């Protein structure tokens, strides 16, 4: 069957128009569950079918998982390898640009990308140099401020002036250590394009067709990057009703900006929902229509009305948790559902404890998003820090992490001496160590005590520079772990827990095995250490594993983490004012925040395919007190005819209970006939 026939058979009229409109600017408003990913993948397949070269197409999205899914679907549709097609997250695309041309901004091309841990360490180090007290260094608050300043959302006014010098020192530190942070992955390419029009012209010449997924989640900088790259053939796909990330810079008003900046734009609305029942969609429509700043749309479904939405008013969070656990067990038995058919959504992670306890009590397996990332575990960060220093000797943050891990006699006094040299010479710690090694005793009279230790560390790093080229990266990393006797270090750090040592060392083995799989993948053309470090830095927490181990488990997560997912049965816990909408968000953001909180509730409702349960506690424990709760205003916005109030199951009498038990025992005693 030809692709054209496939498009006509499998797409509704609006989807077909979105897929076949290739030239010019196009805004695709894709409601929840309306087949957005299908439209994007079919559209790219259609462009390739029409003779547009892979190399001229750029598709930008927000997670590595979405980019992989898109690429896999296109390969399946076309039967072709997609080696020249660029499907990427914004940040990964920023890395690609900077690897090519960051030298024009005064950096070296082997720059490091600092994650949050490295970033906070640099802020802390800069703060110490500027004599900030430990109490005044609220790293989370300062990190957020620096991000807002760098991306243009705030400036150093309204009480922030005291952090201006700290910010400038932080920026100087990044440059000194030849490092960039995550915000730089967007802001530096924009700077590069603006200061070097010839570089921008090369990218515009290459990428003639651009697509942006989840457009409502783009920040001003991401929009600017996209706008600089294209002034004509650009298609953006999004839904203003699902814009829930303003706290990290997203602005759904980019949809309005797009209409203004791209004259002649065509708008296509996808309103047919393929996910949920009519009742669930009617509830979602009933809630979201109370927002004023939105494009008017009405989701509809061909899946039938389905069951009413069940609302339960438990006495407290413990009763709420028991209700969720018991309901899951009951539905599993009655409807033969698997545990991974269930999504339990919360507004805040703090709601999880009673639910987790109820699941443990009921032996319900579950997975919770937002735990400690594999790559944030100490033993993994130690190994990765060695790799970062091998790839970029001037990375002071990671060098400081490993210079005495495992212990090799380089204590605080030695590090201070090296730091003094670095400060005097205005250079990195690595260059300072080289100077100490090359210098004489008259120049560095104190160095005799620690010179041999420094030489040992420098030699260790230099001996492992063979990782930078050639094959067998995983094998070389395993040899490094043995060389530094990391297992002995773990035993020394955990003398009373053999189990902890084994767990930590198995984590390192798991890291090395995943490295082997990555470098043996025939589709990875670049298996250098630089490529590997870029990859693991850009992996989002949600992408750390492939989810195989989470099959057969109930999905417990925040509503933010649930975006893009769907479950046959959804429980929304804590539908109370103060949680939905969240008190702090409303206090800080006013009416705009209430509209975003409503969009968040809308996202929660539209995760459900078949059944939706919402619980609102009468009382909830807050801090050390029990407070009376008020039902969320969003529940009042659901049309009454769509709701049924859940009544706890009545206790059965002894005779009925005995009869149920006998029937269950009979069923268990029946011989199982194997399928042939």
XYZ file of C-alpha atoms in Angstrom:
676
model
C 0.000 0.000 0.000
C 1.325 3.450 -0.894
C 1.979 6.010 1.847
C -0.697 8.267 0.341
C -3.308 5.520 0.702
C -2.121 4.801 4.255
C -2.588 8.468 5.156
C -6.136 8.493 3.781
C -7.032 5.272 5.578
C -5.526 6.053 8.978
C -5.985 9.788 9.466
C -9.061 11.903 10.107
C -9.545 14.970 7.831
C -7.793 17.428 10.188
C -4.863 15.061 10.749
C -4.584 14.486 6.989
C -4.454 18.232 6.343
C -1.741 18.685 9.019
C 0.336 15.858 7.539
C 0.079 16.953 3.909
C 0.598 20.709 4.448
C 4.377 20.915 4.083
C 5.189 24.408 2.853
C 4.826 27.581 4.907
C 4.235 28.169 8.622
C 1.617 25.949 10.279
C 0.195 25.918 13.812
C -1.297 22.559 14.833
C -3.419 22.810 17.987
C -3.429 19.203 19.201
C -5.839 18.470 22.051
C -5.093 15.748 24.617
C -5.142 12.272 23.079
C -5.723 13.598 19.550
C -2.930 11.607 17.879
C -0.256 14.316 17.993
C 2.722 11.934 17.726
C 1.086 10.114 14.828
C 0.637 13.403 12.972
C 4.276 14.425 13.504
C 5.706 11.064 12.405
C 3.408 10.731 9.375
C 4.199 14.317 8.421
C 7.965 13.647 8.396
C 7.437 10.368 6.504
C 5.339 12.267 3.950
C 8.050 14.930 3.568
C 10.627 12.215 2.860
C 8.236 10.574 0.386
C 7.917 13.912 -1.414
C 11.697 13.997 -1.948
C 12.805 16.325 0.854
C 16.269 15.117 2.003
C 16.562 13.829 5.571
C 19.362 16.301 6.238
C 17.033 19.285 5.650
C 14.556 18.254 8.373
C 14.925 19.258 12.036
C 12.400 18.040 14.630
C 12.723 19.461 18.154
C 11.041 18.062 21.254
C 11.521 18.063 25.043
C 12.550 14.567 26.154
C 14.932 11.963 24.812
C 12.126 9.438 25.166
C 9.853 11.426 22.812
C 12.698 11.885 20.309
C 13.453 8.129 20.315
C 9.786 7.213 19.922
C 9.438 9.606 16.987
C 12.536 8.240 15.255
C 11.468 4.611 15.771
C 8.018 5.274 14.320
C 9.447 7.011 11.244
C 11.858 4.105 10.637
C 8.939 1.689 10.916
C 6.828 3.742 8.496
C 9.513 4.278 5.865
C 11.629 1.147 6.271
C 14.726 3.375 6.008
C 17.640 4.175 8.290
C 17.407 7.740 9.522
C 21.104 8.574 9.826
C 20.800 12.092 8.384
C 17.495 13.052 10.024
C 17.843 15.312 13.081
C 15.280 14.514 15.788
C 16.512 16.011 19.019
C 15.686 17.728 22.273
C 16.338 21.477 22.313
C 19.252 21.002 24.705
C 20.881 18.177 22.729
C 20.604 20.312 19.578
C 22.249 23.169 21.492
C 25.148 20.839 22.371
C 25.504 19.901 18.697
C 25.788 23.575 17.713
C 28.259 24.375 20.494
C 30.493 21.365 19.797
C 30.877 22.741 16.295
C 31.357 26.447 16.958
C 31.752 27.277 20.668
C 35.385 28.278 20.024
C 33.979 31.436 18.390
C 32.689 32.410 21.864
C 36.066 31.859 23.544
C 35.583 28.296 24.821
C 37.485 25.150 23.882
C 35.461 22.496 22.053
C 35.939 19.829 24.760
C 33.777 21.769 27.242
C 31.996 20.057 30.158
C 28.265 20.307 30.808
C 27.516 20.914 34.481
C 24.506 19.193 36.000
C 22.704 20.586 39.067
C 25.166 19.009 41.513
C 28.200 20.494 39.722
C 26.409 23.825 39.374
C 25.627 24.068 43.085
C 29.219 23.111 43.910
C 30.535 25.970 41.758
C 28.094 28.460 43.316
C 29.214 27.259 46.760
C 32.905 27.545 45.849
C 32.397 31.037 44.379
C 30.437 32.057 47.470
C 33.280 30.950 49.758
C 35.776 32.976 47.715
C 33.538 36.046 48.079
C 33.148 35.341 51.820
C 29.426 34.578 51.775
C 28.374 32.825 54.979
C 27.143 29.249 54.720
C 23.734 30.362 56.045
C 23.307 32.951 53.273
C 24.002 30.435 50.480
C 20.573 28.944 49.793
C 21.797 27.008 46.747
C 18.332 26.098 45.460
C 17.097 29.686 45.636
C 20.313 31.157 44.181
C 20.437 28.529 41.432
C 16.870 29.413 40.444
C 17.681 33.135 40.453
C 20.786 32.615 38.274
C 18.739 30.578 35.815
C 16.053 33.287 35.680
C 18.672 36.016 35.140
C 20.473 34.068 32.427
C 17.242 33.390 30.546
C 15.925 36.946 30.925
C 13.062 36.259 33.337
C 14.549 38.336 36.179
C 17.269 40.903 36.833
C 19.302 41.918 39.869
C 16.701 44.156 41.484
C 14.040 43.816 44.183
C 16.482 42.544 46.795
C 18.546 40.375 44.452
C 21.397 42.899 44.117
C 23.492 41.111 46.755
C 23.860 38.122 44.419
C 25.104 40.056 41.368
C 28.808 39.679 42.204
C 28.224 36.007 43.023
C 26.581 35.519 39.614
C 29.476 37.215 37.831
C 31.945 35.035 39.747
C 29.911 31.930 38.860
C 30.000 32.892 35.168
C 33.760 33.518 35.327
C 34.168 30.109 36.998
C 32.287 28.367 34.198
C 34.522 30.035 31.607
C 37.690 29.259 33.597
C 36.745 25.582 33.918
C 35.676 25.429 30.262
C 32.174 24.406 31.325
C 28.584 25.370 30.529
C 25.360 24.829 32.443
C 22.001 23.674 31.050
C 20.714 27.204 30.442
C 23.836 27.890 28.357
C 22.844 25.103 25.978
C 20.083 27.412 24.715
C 21.430 30.905 25.451
C 24.927 30.368 23.993
C 23.701 29.125 20.569
C 21.471 32.241 20.405
C 24.503 34.402 21.276
C 26.513 32.559 18.612
C 23.812 33.096 15.958
C 23.472 36.799 16.796
C 27.204 37.530 16.892
C 28.148 35.339 13.925
C 25.517 35.642 11.150
C 27.657 33.409 8.912
C 27.177 30.505 11.363
C 23.418 31.134 11.477
C 23.301 31.232 7.662
C 24.909 27.762 7.514
C 22.259 26.284 9.809
C 19.396 28.002 7.956
C 20.766 26.653 4.700
C 20.892 23.137 6.086
C 17.582 22.941 7.979
C 14.911 24.050 5.507
C 12.023 22.335 7.361
C 11.576 22.628 11.128
C 9.024 21.006 13.440
C 8.559 21.733 17.149
C 6.657 19.338 19.415
C 4.989 20.394 22.720
C 5.161 23.989 21.529
C 3.215 25.278 24.545
C 6.185 24.224 26.724
C 8.777 26.310 24.881
C 10.534 29.114 26.742
C 11.250 32.544 25.259
C 14.809 31.405 24.485
C 13.720 28.187 22.781
C 11.222 30.170 20.733
C 13.969 32.649 19.805
C 16.291 29.814 18.741
C 13.549 28.333 16.545
C 12.657 31.745 15.104
C 16.289 32.537 14.248
C 16.634 29.225 12.432
C 13.477 29.547 10.346
C 11.303 32.237 8.860
C 9.200 30.097 6.540
C 8.774 26.294 6.614
C 8.094 25.689 10.280
C 5.350 23.587 11.868
C 4.640 23.830 15.598
C 2.423 21.374 17.464
C 0.978 22.091 20.887
C -1.998 22.627 23.152
C -2.355 25.767 25.263
C -4.649 23.823 27.629
C -1.697 21.609 28.610
C 0.797 24.382 29.382
C 1.911 23.535 32.940
C 5.579 24.506 33.113
C 5.664 28.279 33.622
C 7.874 27.737 36.684
C 10.660 26.560 34.388
C 10.202 29.280 31.808
C 7.531 27.839 29.492
C 5.124 30.383 28.031
C 2.012 29.285 26.142
C 1.824 32.861 24.800
C 4.463 31.713 22.303
C 1.450 30.429 20.365
C 0.260 34.050 20.071
C 3.803 35.168 19.200
C 3.943 32.564 16.449
C 0.762 33.899 14.863
C 2.283 37.388 14.897
C 5.815 36.470 13.756
C 4.846 34.142 10.911
C 2.366 35.930 8.640
C 0.307 33.686 6.367
C 0.290 30.990 9.050
C -2.323 28.208 8.722
C -4.015 26.889 11.883
C -5.333 23.313 12.159
C -7.158 22.039 15.252
C -7.146 18.369 16.252
C -10.136 17.879 18.554
C -11.020 14.201 18.112
C -9.686 12.325 21.140
C -8.719 8.660 20.664
C -7.871 7.997 24.313
C -10.734 8.656 26.705
C -14.429 7.992 27.107
C -16.988 10.696 26.362
C -17.675 11.196 30.088
C -14.020 11.848 30.929
C -13.706 14.321 28.038
C -16.935 16.109 28.979
C -15.527 16.537 32.500
C -12.229 17.882 31.133
C -14.059 20.295 28.805
C -16.292 21.437 31.677
C -13.258 22.347 33.784
C -10.978 23.960 31.206
C -13.638 26.236 29.709
C -13.362 28.309 32.926
C -9.944 29.533 31.727
C -10.109 32.789 29.793
C -6.733 32.938 27.995
C -7.112 29.927 25.709
C -8.034 28.870 22.210
C -11.621 27.699 22.217
C -11.799 23.969 21.507
C -14.027 21.048 22.466
C -12.535 17.550 22.654
C -14.853 14.749 21.547
C -14.587 10.979 21.468
C -15.955 8.107 19.439
C -15.303 5.687 22.320
C -18.771 5.904 23.909
C -19.719 7.540 27.200
C -18.207 4.951 29.536
C -18.642 4.901 33.318
C -19.295 8.001 35.446
C -16.453 9.657 37.339
C -16.357 8.422 40.929
C -15.653 10.936 43.686
C -14.771 9.726 47.179
C -14.618 11.884 50.329
C -12.421 9.961 52.803
C -11.952 11.082 56.399
C -8.186 11.631 56.023
C -5.141 10.751 53.928
C -4.819 7.294 55.519
C -8.412 6.447 54.540
C -7.737 7.896 51.081
C -4.698 5.645 50.663
C -6.661 2.577 51.811
C -9.437 3.441 49.345
C -6.962 3.652 46.459
C -5.226 0.374 47.394
C -8.507 -1.517 47.924
C -10.027 -0.127 44.717
C -6.989 -1.216 42.688
C -7.167 -4.734 44.119
C -10.931 -4.906 43.480
C -10.690 -3.664 39.878
C -7.797 -6.055 39.199
C -9.961 -8.963 40.334
C -13.226 -7.854 38.680
C -11.864 -6.592 35.357
C -8.732 -8.775 35.111
C -6.522 -5.728 34.853
C -2.758 -5.639 35.418
C -1.176 -3.351 37.999
C 0.493 -1.204 35.325
C -2.993 -0.277 34.022
C -3.285 2.101 37.010
C -1.965 5.639 37.411
C -2.171 7.360 40.816
C -1.580 11.098 40.429
C -0.706 13.653 43.132
C -0.136 17.394 43.056
C 2.910 17.129 45.338
C 5.415 14.408 46.249
C 4.620 14.989 49.929
C 1.317 13.151 49.400
C 3.023 9.871 48.565
C 3.925 8.483 52.000
C 0.487 7.195 53.143
C -0.220 5.846 49.640
C 3.118 4.016 49.558
C 2.436 2.577 53.014
C -1.008 1.352 51.915
C 0.513 -0.286 48.815
C 3.197 -1.997 50.924
C 0.575 -3.198 53.399
C -1.545 -4.607 50.546
C 1.461 -6.099 48.683
C 0.752 -3.920 45.646
C 3.923 -3.419 43.563
C 4.418 0.193 42.495
C 6.956 2.500 40.897
C 7.296 6.116 41.879
C 8.740 8.821 39.682
C 11.129 11.381 41.116
C 13.453 9.125 43.148
C 17.217 9.528 43.200
C 18.543 9.295 39.674
C 20.944 6.434 38.988
C 23.496 8.965 37.756
C 23.170 10.995 40.973
C 24.310 8.114 43.225
C 27.671 8.874 44.840
C 29.547 5.873 43.485
C 28.340 6.610 39.944
C 29.173 10.318 40.207
C 32.673 9.393 41.426
C 33.374 7.249 38.356
C 31.796 9.801 36.006
C 33.875 12.567 37.608
C 37.054 10.660 36.707
C 35.826 10.462 33.111
C 35.003 14.168 33.063
C 38.464 15.134 34.312
C 40.124 12.796 31.799
C 38.117 14.501 29.021
C 38.555 18.044 30.375
C 41.483 18.566 32.787
C 40.265 22.099 33.571
C 36.991 20.879 35.112
C 37.755 21.982 38.674
C 34.452 20.863 40.185
C 34.878 17.230 39.185
C 38.620 17.327 39.849
C 37.949 18.409 43.435
C 35.484 15.546 43.799
C 38.054 12.867 42.911
C 41.439 14.334 43.815
C 41.287 12.455 47.142
C 38.618 9.833 46.347
C 39.725 7.168 47.044
C 42.081 8.742 49.586
C 45.602 9.257 48.277
C 47.125 11.677 50.787
C 45.890 14.882 49.163
C 44.158 16.498 52.107
C 42.566 19.892 52.657
C 45.885 21.695 53.227
C 47.237 20.398 49.906
C 44.072 21.402 48.057
C 44.248 24.884 49.604
C 47.878 25.205 48.485
C 46.954 24.173 44.935
C 44.008 26.610 45.003
C 46.292 29.475 46.093
C 48.589 28.790 43.137
C 45.590 28.641 40.778
C 44.328 31.956 42.131
C 47.712 33.660 41.815
C 48.215 32.408 38.246
C 44.514 32.875 37.334
C 44.377 29.314 36.011
C 42.636 26.004 36.640
C 43.659 23.609 39.438
C 45.134 21.199 36.882
C 47.402 23.895 35.462
C 48.381 24.884 39.010
C 49.403 21.270 39.762
C 51.471 21.184 36.578
C 53.208 24.380 37.673
C 53.912 22.974 41.148
C 55.393 19.798 39.631
C 57.575 21.810 37.233
C 58.607 24.404 39.831
C 61.552 24.256 42.212
C 61.580 24.183 46.022
C 62.566 27.834 46.230
C 59.432 28.832 44.342
C 57.131 26.435 46.188
C 58.946 25.624 49.466
C 55.938 23.808 50.939
C 55.496 21.519 47.922
C 58.055 18.925 49.036
C 55.443 17.483 51.445
C 52.814 16.791 48.794
C 54.527 16.910 45.389
C 54.728 13.102 45.074
C 50.997 12.779 45.835
C 50.152 15.358 43.152
C 52.458 13.615 40.647
C 50.704 10.316 41.383
C 47.267 11.827 40.702
C 48.382 13.638 37.530
C 49.988 10.460 36.203
C 46.810 8.495 36.910
C 44.757 10.899 34.795
C 47.342 11.044 32.007
C 47.650 7.237 31.885
C 43.937 6.972 31.154
C 43.863 9.460 28.274
C 43.613 6.429 25.970
C 39.857 6.623 26.699
C 39.625 9.692 24.474
C 40.052 7.689 21.276
C 39.801 4.162 19.990
C 37.333 1.468 20.959
C 36.604 -0.402 24.167
C 35.563 2.489 26.421
C 33.732 0.204 28.888
C 36.762 -2.084 29.198
C 39.003 0.930 29.918
C 36.602 2.248 32.561
C 36.539 -1.142 34.297
C 40.360 -1.107 34.329
C 40.308 2.412 35.845
C 37.938 1.286 38.630
C 40.390 -1.535 39.443
C 43.394 0.785 39.190
C 42.039 3.201 41.817
C 40.958 0.240 44.032
C 37.427 1.619 44.305
C 36.080 -1.611 45.806
C 38.572 -1.323 48.679
C 37.427 2.277 49.145
C 33.773 1.167 49.374
C 34.685 -1.480 51.952
C 36.527 1.150 54.007
C 33.559 3.556 53.791
C 30.990 0.880 54.737
C 32.838 -1.387 57.205
C 29.681 -2.756 58.814
C 27.559 -3.329 55.714
C 28.654 -5.890 53.173
C 25.229 -5.485 51.542
C 25.785 -1.740 50.963
C 29.229 -2.397 49.443
C 27.798 -5.042 47.109
C 24.881 -2.786 46.089
C 27.175 0.166 45.304
C 29.707 -1.928 43.387
C 26.912 -3.593 41.385
C 25.732 -0.092 40.437
C 29.176 0.564 38.935
C 28.996 -2.758 37.088
C 25.561 -1.755 35.801
C 27.037 1.547 34.551
C 29.829 -0.264 32.705
C 27.426 -2.797 31.159
C 25.163 0.003 29.897
C 28.296 1.651 28.450
C 29.113 -1.600 26.604
C 25.598 -1.780 25.152
C 25.800 1.832 24.034
C 29.175 1.514 22.296
C 28.184 -1.788 20.639
C 25.024 -0.283 19.143
C 25.727 -0.140 15.365
C 23.681 3.073 15.062
C 26.105 4.982 17.325
C 28.662 6.371 14.926
C 30.514 8.314 17.625
C 31.493 6.202 20.648
C 34.101 8.586 22.029
C 34.284 9.508 25.687
C 33.037 13.020 24.793
C 29.943 11.576 23.117
C 29.227 9.333 26.102
C 29.528 12.168 28.625
C 27.235 14.377 26.534
C 24.700 11.580 26.375
C 24.487 10.906 30.102
C 24.409 14.606 30.957
C 21.474 15.206 28.624
C 19.495 12.193 29.763
C 16.531 13.415 31.779
C 15.620 11.661 34.992
C 12.657 10.067 33.242
C 14.975 8.533 30.642
C 17.441 6.846 32.970
C 16.007 3.410 32.292
C 13.785 1.880 29.671
C 10.939 1.155 32.073
C 11.088 -2.626 31.556
C 11.509 -3.210 35.289
C 8.407 -1.092 35.967
C 6.031 -3.330 34.015
C 3.434 -4.909 36.268
C 3.591 -2.079 38.816
C 1.122 0.660 39.732
C 2.374 4.064 38.531
C 2.535 6.590 41.386
C 3.585 10.066 40.267
C 2.974 13.789 40.343
C 0.614 15.272 37.766
C 3.565 17.097 36.188
C 5.372 13.776 35.695
C 2.252 12.203 34.128
C 2.109 14.566 31.147
C 2.303 12.612 27.896
C 1.244 9.350 29.599
C -2.100 7.567 29.747
C -3.594 4.807 31.886
C -6.840 2.791 31.605
C -7.643 3.660 35.253
C -6.565 6.888 36.982
C -6.842 7.999 40.609
C -6.393 11.712 41.355
C -5.525 12.032 45.051
C -5.950 15.166 47.159
C -8.436 17.200 45.106
C -8.624 19.855 47.819
C -8.081 23.614 47.844
C -4.518 24.154 48.975
C -3.360 21.188 46.900
C -5.450 21.633 43.722
C -4.980 24.547 43.214
C -1.771 24.574 45.236
C -1.773 27.284 47.911
C 1.799 28.461 47.286
C 1.277 28.752 43.516
C -1.890 30.808 43.991
C -0.242 33.018 46.622
C 2.722 33.780 44.336
C 0.960 33.950 40.973
C -2.637 35.112 41.493
C -5.202 34.573 38.724
C -2.601 33.424 36.183
C -1.484 30.725 38.625
C -5.073 29.543 39.139
C -5.431 29.159 35.368
C -2.220 27.102 35.237
C -3.385 24.977 38.180
C -6.642 24.391 36.288
C -4.630 23.291 33.241
C -2.734 20.928 35.534
C -6.006 19.403 36.757
C -7.146 19.135 33.124
C -3.948 17.217 32.306
C -4.642 14.862 35.231
C -8.214 14.167 34.091
C -7.197 13.528 30.467
C -4.636 10.853 31.470
C -7.570 8.468 32.065
C -8.815 6.209 29.286
C -11.677 4.206 30.821
C -12.216 5.046 34.478
C -11.455 8.043 36.681
C -11.544 8.212 40.490
C -11.010 11.475 42.378
C -10.577 11.677 46.156
C -10.883 14.742 48.386
C -10.123 14.357 52.092
C -12.317 15.841 54.811
C -9.262 16.291 57.063
C -5.548 16.197 56.266
C -2.492 16.329 58.481
C -0.322 19.388 57.816
C 2.870 19.848 59.790
C 1.911 18.754 63.322
C -1.779 19.575 63.098
C -4.879 18.084 61.514
C -6.785 20.648 59.458
C -10.210 20.653 57.870
C -10.074 20.546 54.077
C -12.203 22.291 51.490
C -13.039 20.444 48.293
C -11.165 21.708 45.236
C -13.025 24.370 43.260
C -12.177 22.347 40.134
C -14.500 19.530 41.257
C -17.382 22.023 41.264
C -16.617 22.745 37.582
C -17.274 19.141 36.514
C -20.897 18.841 35.295
C -22.951 17.127 38.012
C -24.476 14.562 35.621
C -21.030 13.030 34.994
C -20.336 12.286 38.669
C -21.250 9.527 41.077
C -20.210 9.666 44.729
C -18.395 6.550 45.835
C -19.830 4.664 48.769
C -17.514 2.293 50.649
C -18.528 -1.369 50.148
C -20.918 -2.537 52.848
C -19.795 -5.289 55.170
C -21.316 -8.651 54.172
C -22.955 -10.921 56.695
C -21.240 -14.115 57.858
C -23.289 -16.428 55.589
C -22.506 -14.403 52.448
C -18.821 -14.214 53.385
C -18.719 -18.007 53.842
C -20.362 -18.509 50.433
C -17.838 -16.165 48.727
C -14.954 -18.014 50.379
C -16.272 -21.419 49.254
C -16.653 -20.202 45.667
C -13.093 -18.833 45.695
C -11.721 -22.134 47.034
C -13.614 -24.066 44.327
C -12.089 -21.854 41.638
C -8.604 -22.373 43.058
C -9.128 -26.150 43.159
C -10.093 -26.391 39.472
C -7.323 -28.005 37.376
C -5.618 -25.578 35.010
C -5.891 -26.775 31.427
C -2.824 -25.781 29.430
C -3.446 -23.883 26.189
C -2.529 -25.796 23.042
